[in-house]
Structure formats: structure tokens, C-alpha cells
CSV table of C-alpha atoms in Angstrom, one decimal:
chain,number,residue,atom,x,y,z
A,1,GLY,CA,-6.9,15.0,2.4
A,2,GLU,CA,-8.1,12.3,0.0
A,3,ASN,CA,-10.9,9.9,1.1
A,4,VAL,CA,-11.2,6.6,-0.7
A,5,GLU,CA,-14.2,4.3,-0.2
A,6,GLN,CA,-14.2,0.8,-1.5
A,7,HIS,CA,-17.1,-1.7,-1.9
A,8,PRO,CA,-17.9,-4.4,-1.3
A,9,SER,CA,-15.9,-5.4,1.7
A,10,THR,CA,-16.3,-9.1,1.0
A,11,LEU,CA,-17.2,-10.8,-2.3
A,12,SER,CA,-17.7,-14.5,-3.1
A,13,VAL,CA,-18.0,-15.7,-6.7
A,14,GLN,CA,-18.0,-19.1,-8.4
A,15,GLU,CA,-14.9,-20.0,-10.3
A,16,GLY,CA,-15.3,-18.7,-13.9
A,17,ASP,CA,-17.6,-15.9,-13.0
A,18,SER,CA,-16.7,-12.2,-13.0
A,19,ALA,CA,-15.9,-10.0,-10.0
A,20,VAL,CA,-16.3,-6.3,-9.8
A,21,ILE,CA,-14.9,-4.0,-7.1
A,22,LYS,CA,-15.8,-0.3,-6.9
A,23,CYS,CA,-14.0,2.7,-5.4
A,24,THR,CA,-14.8,6.3,-5.1
A,25,TYR,CA,-12.5,9.2,-4.2
A,26,SER,CA,-13.0,12.7,-3.1
A,27,ASP,CA,-10.0,14.8,-4.3
A,28,SER,CA,-10.3,15.9,-7.9
A,29,ALA,CA,-6.5,16.4,-7.9
A,30,SER,CA,-6.1,12.6,-7.8
A,31,ASN,CA,-4.7,11.5,-11.1
A,32,TYR,CA,-3.2,8.0,-10.6
A,33,PHE,CA,-5.2,5.0,-9.4
A,34,PRO,CA,-3.4,1.7,-8.7
A,35,TRP,CA,-4.9,-1.6,-7.6
A,36,TYR,CA,-3.1,-4.0,-5.3
A,37,LYS,CA,-3.6,-7.6,-4.4
A,38,GLN,CA,-2.6,-8.8,-1.0
A,39,GLU,CA,-2.3,-12.4,0.1
A,40,LEU,CA,-2.2,-13.4,3.7
A,41,GLY,CA,1.0,-12.4,5.4
A,42,LYS,CA,2.4,-10.7,2.4
A,43,GLY,CA,2.8,-7.1,1.2
A,44,PRO,CA,0.5,-5.6,-1.4
A,45,GLN,CA,1.3,-6.5,-5.0
A,46,LEU,CA,0.5,-4.0,-7.8
A,47,ILE,CA,-1.7,-5.7,-10.4
A,48,ILE,CA,-2.9,-2.9,-12.6
A,49,ASP,CA,-3.1,0.9,-12.6
A,50,ILE,CA,-4.8,3.7,-14.5
A,51,ARG,CA,-3.9,7.3,-15.0
A,52,SER,CA,-6.4,10.1,-15.3
A,53,ASN,CA,-6.0,10.6,-19.0
A,54,VAL,CA,-7.3,7.1,-19.7
A,55,GLY,CA,-10.8,5.8,-19.2
A,56,GLU,CA,-10.1,2.1,-19.4
A,57,LYS,CA,-7.2,-0.3,-19.3
A,58,LYS,CA,-7.0,-4.0,-19.7
A,59,ASP,CA,-4.4,-6.7,-18.9
A,60,GLN,CA,-5.6,-10.2,-19.8
A,61,ARG,CA,-8.4,-11.1,-17.3
A,62,ILE,CA,-8.1,-7.8,-15.4
A,63,ALA,CA,-9.5,-4.5,-16.4
A,64,VAL,CA,-9.9,-1.1,-14.7
A,65,THR,CA,-12.3,1.7,-15.6
A,66,LEU,CA,-12.1,5.3,-14.5
A,67,ASN,CA,-14.8,8.0,-14.5
A,68,LYS,CA,-13.2,11.2,-13.4
A,69,THR,CA,-16.4,13.2,-13.6
A,70,ALA,CA,-18.1,10.9,-11.1
A,71,LYS,CA,-14.9,10.3,-9.2
A,72,HIS,CA,-15.1,6.5,-9.3
A,73,PHE,CA,-13.1,3.7,-10.6
A,74,SER,CA,-13.6,-0.1,-10.7
A,75,LEU,CA,-11.7,-3.3,-11.0
A,76,HIS,CA,-13.1,-6.1,-13.2
A,77,ILE,CA,-11.8,-9.6,-13.0
A,78,THR,CA,-13.2,-12.0,-15.6
A,79,GLU,CA,-13.0,-15.9,-15.6
A,80,THR,CA,-12.0,-15.9,-12.0
A,81,GLN,CA,-9.8,-18.7,-10.6
A,82,PRO,CA,-9.2,-19.9,-7.1
A,83,GLU,CA,-5.8,-18.2,-7.1
A,84,ASP,CA,-7.5,-14.9,-7.5
A,85,SER,CA,-8.7,-15.3,-3.9
A,86,ALA,CA,-7.1,-12.5,-1.9
A,87,VAL,CA,-7.7,-9.0,-0.5
A,88,TYR,CA,-7.8,-6.2,-3.1
A,89,PHE,CA,-7.1,-2.6,-2.4
A,90,CYS,CA,-7.7,0.4,-4.6
A,91,ALA,CA,-5.7,3.6,-4.1
A,92,ALA,CA,-5.7,7.2,-5.3
A,93,THR,CA,-2.8,9.7,-5.4
A,94,PRO,CA,-3.4,13.4,-5.4
A,95,SER,CA,0.1,14.2,-4.4
A,96,ASN,CA,3.1,12.2,-3.2
A,97,GLN,CA,1.3,9.6,-1.1
A,98,PHE,CA,-1.2,6.9,-1.8
A,99,TYR,CA,-4.6,6.8,-0.1
A,100,PHE,CA,-6.0,3.3,0.1
A,101,GLY,CA,-9.5,1.9,0.4
A,102,THR,CA,-10.4,-0.5,3.2
A,103,GLY,CA,-10.0,-3.5,1.0
A,104,THR,CA,-12.2,-6.2,-0.6
A,105,SER,CA,-11.8,-9.8,0.5
A,106,LEU,CA,-12.4,-11.9,-2.7
A,107,THR,CA,-13.1,-15.6,-2.4
A,108,VAL,CA,-13.4,-17.7,-5.6
A,109,ILE,CA,-15.3,-20.9,-4.9
A,110,PRO,CA,-14.0,-23.9,-7.0
B,1,ASP,CA,16.0,-10.6,-5.7
B,2,THR,CA,15.5,-7.0,-7.0
B,3,GLY,CA,12.3,-6.2,-5.1
B,4,VAL,CA,11.8,-4.2,-1.9
B,5,SER,CA,13.3,-6.0,1.1
B,6,GLN,CA,12.2,-5.6,4.7
B,7,ASN,CA,13.8,-7.0,7.8
B,8,PRO,CA,12.9,-8.5,10.1
B,9,ARG,CA,9.7,-10.1,8.9
B,10,HIS,CA,8.3,-10.6,12.4
B,11,LYS,CA,9.1,-8.8,15.6
B,12,ILE,CA,7.7,-9.5,19.1
B,13,THR,CA,8.6,-7.0,21.7
B,14,LYS,CA,7.6,-6.1,25.2
B,15,ARG,CA,5.7,-2.9,25.8
B,16,GLY,CA,8.2,0.0,26.5
B,17,GLN,CA,11.0,-1.5,24.4
B,18,ASN,CA,12.4,0.2,21.3
B,19,VAL,CA,12.3,-1.5,17.9
B,20,THR,CA,14.0,-0.7,14.6
B,21,PHE,CA,13.0,-2.0,11.2
B,22,ARG,CA,15.0,-1.8,8.0
B,23,CYS,CA,13.9,-1.3,4.4
B,24,ASP,CA,16.0,-1.8,1.3
B,25,PRO,CA,14.2,-0.3,-1.7
B,26,ILE,CA,14.6,-1.2,-5.4
B,27,SER,CA,18.1,0.1,-6.2
B,28,GLU,CA,17.2,2.8,-8.7
B,29,HIS,CA,14.2,4.1,-6.8
B,30,ASN,CA,14.5,7.6,-5.4
B,31,ARG,CA,11.3,7.6,-3.4
B,32,LEU,CA,10.7,5.5,-0.3
B,33,TYR,CA,7.5,5.3,1.7
B,34,TRP,CA,6.5,3.8,5.1
B,35,TYR,CA,3.0,2.7,5.7
B,36,ARG,CA,1.3,1.0,8.6
B,37,GLN,CA,-1.5,-1.6,8.2
B,38,THR,CA,-3.7,-2.9,10.9
B,39,LEU,CA,-6.0,-6.0,10.5
B,40,GLY,CA,-8.8,-5.5,8.1
B,41,GLN,CA,-7.6,-2.0,7.0
B,42,GLY,CA,-5.8,-0.6,4.0
B,43,PRO,CA,-2.3,0.7,4.4
B,44,GLU,CA,-2.0,4.1,6.1
B,45,PHE,CA,0.7,6.6,5.1
B,46,LEU,CA,3.4,7.4,7.7
B,47,THR,CA,6.2,9.2,5.9
B,48,TYR,CA,8.1,9.4,2.7
B,49,PHE,CA,11.6,10.2,1.5
B,50,GLN,CA,12.9,11.6,-1.7
B,51,ASN,CA,16.5,10.4,-1.8
B,52,GLU,CA,17.7,11.2,1.7
B,53,ALA,CA,15.3,14.0,2.4
B,54,GLN,CA,12.2,13.2,4.5
B,55,LEU,CA,9.6,15.3,2.7
B,56,GLU,CA,6.3,14.4,4.4
B,57,LYS,CA,5.1,13.0,7.7
B,58,SER,CA,1.7,11.9,8.7
B,59,ARG,CA,0.0,12.9,11.9
B,60,LEU,CA,0.1,9.2,12.7
B,61,LEU,CA,3.8,9.5,13.1
B,62,SER,CA,4.0,10.5,16.8
B,63,ASP,CA,7.2,11.7,18.4
B,64,ARG,CA,7.9,8.1,19.4
B,65,PHE,CA,8.4,7.3,15.7
B,66,SER,CA,11.5,8.3,13.7
B,67,ALA,CA,12.6,7.4,10.2
B,68,GLU,CA,15.9,7.9,8.5
B,69,ARG,CA,17.4,7.4,5.1
B,70,PRO,CA,20.9,8.6,5.6
B,71,LYS,CA,22.5,7.9,2.2
B,72,GLY,CA,19.4,7.8,0.1
B,73,SER,CA,19.4,4.1,-0.1
B,74,PHE,CA,18.1,1.9,2.7
B,75,SER,CA,15.8,3.3,5.4
B,76,THR,CA,15.1,2.6,9.0
B,77,LEU,CA,12.0,3.1,11.1
B,78,GLU,CA,12.4,3.2,14.8
B,79,ILE,CA,9.6,3.1,17.4
B,80,GLN,CA,10.6,4.1,20.9
B,81,ARG,CA,8.7,3.1,24.1
B,82,THR,CA,6.4,0.7,22.1
B,83,GLU,CA,2.7,0.5,23.1
B,84,GLN,CA,0.2,-2.3,22.4
B,85,GLY,CA,-1.4,0.0,19.9
B,86,ASP,CA,1.7,0.0,17.8
B,87,SER,CA,1.1,-3.7,16.9
B,88,ALA,CA,0.6,-3.7,13.1
B,89,MET,CA,2.2,-4.6,9.8
B,90,TYR,CA,4.8,-1.9,8.8
B,91,LEU,CA,5.1,-1.7,5.1
B,92,CYS,CA,7.8,-0.1,3.0
B,93,ALA,CA,7.4,0.8,-0.7
B,94,SER,CA,9.6,2.5,-3.3
B,95,SER,CA,9.1,4.2,-6.6
B,96,LEU,CA,10.9,6.2,-9.2
B,97,LEU,CA,11.1,10.0,-9.0
B,98,MET,CA,8.3,10.6,-11.4
B,99,VAL,CA,4.7,11.8,-11.0
B,100,ASN,CA,2.1,9.1,-11.1
B,101,THR,CA,4.5,6.2,-11.1
B,102,GLU,CA,4.1,2.7,-9.7
B,103,ALA,CA,5.1,2.0,-6.1
B,104,PHE,CA,6.2,-1.5,-5.2
B,105,PHE,CA,5.8,-2.8,-1.6
B,106,GLY,CA,8.0,-5.1,0.4
B,107,GLN,CA,6.6,-8.1,2.4
B,108,GLY,CA,6.3,-6.0,5.5
B,109,THR,CA,7.4,-6.3,9.2
B,110,ARG,CA,4.8,-7.7,11.5
B,111,LEU,CA,5.2,-6.1,14.9
B,112,THR,CA,3.5,-7.5,18.0
B,113,VAL,CA,3.8,-5.6,21.3
B,114,VAL,CA,3.0,-7.7,24.3
């Protein structure tokens, strides 16, 4: 099955700085890559996604890049704010289920 | 509220008891997924339904676990003879019947087995 690795596991940034989270996947059949934000005690919330026919996608302060040849994709958050503090998960889907990374705990220091 | 709804939000049960969780997906969504999440880990796939048909089950889903979606709308996940290792957050998600489409998660049911 698909294996998704995510780095770093924890990340602290100063408010206003950028944060980058990286994921790799193993199954070349994966063609959809969502990112989820999870706050304590809540379910994951979809924040952005990218499909395999696109190399980059941006939504305000959030962007995602995909390199299918290298099998890696990244989440970029610019101008970070304290409310961005949460656990972020990447996922890859080669079939009908989502395979998740182990998460990155992001702390934005005011 | 038109999101995915899960009940109960929290469940504490004694080891050996049976528990049942309910998930109400977004109304027009054909696909429904169950995931399990333990502390510090990403969600792990348990099973998924396309309408009322259960199409895929993970090896994680032992014979103590059973899921149903009788009318293709809400779903239930039952755990029989609970064990302490079953303590986790059980997440439900739903999506449309399309390839590479977004899945939306509920708030989850936190199970604690004592």
C-alpha cells in the first residue's frame, strides 16, 4: 500500500514568518493530495488540495506544490498567524482511501 | 449544520462492553469512510462504503468491529468486547462519488476503554 512520510514532526515559527511542511509518498498511482488542519479535540479540516495534473496551487496565504517525478509535495504557509497553530496532515490517494502522514505540530509564536 | 455529524462525541466504556458510534454524512455524499486516530498519529483507514455497499476493509478492522450503512445514508460502527487498545478517536468522513474528490471529516468520537 501507499506509504506517506511527513517532516518535520514539530515546527515553531515567529508570527509573520513562513512555514513549510514536506511529504513524500511511495505509490506512483497516487493522484490526489489533500492537506488537513486539525485543532485539539476536533476532526481534520481540509485546507487545500492538489491533483496530479497540477504542479502548484495557491489559496491566499496557503500554497501547495507537487513534484510527481520525485514523489513529494509540500505545504507553504506565509505570514503565519497564531491561529495557524495546529497539527497539519498531508495525505495521498492511489485508490479509494486516503493515506495520511504522521502530522506536523505547528506553533506560531506571537 | 450541513457538515458530517458524529455521535456521541465522547464515550467511556468498561473493557468487554460493546459500543456503537453513529455517523451522518453530508446529505448528497455517496461515499462514507471510517478512520481511527491514536494520539500523535495520522488517521488510519478502517473501512469505506459506496452508498450502502461496504467496498473495502482494512486489516485493522478485526472481527470485533462491524460497520453498516443500511440505507446508504447514516452509518454505524460497532466494537464488540472492547479492549484498552481500542481507545482512540474514531473519525467519519464523506465525499462525492467521483475520483480524486475532497473528503470532509466529522468531529470524531473519542473512545476511552477503562
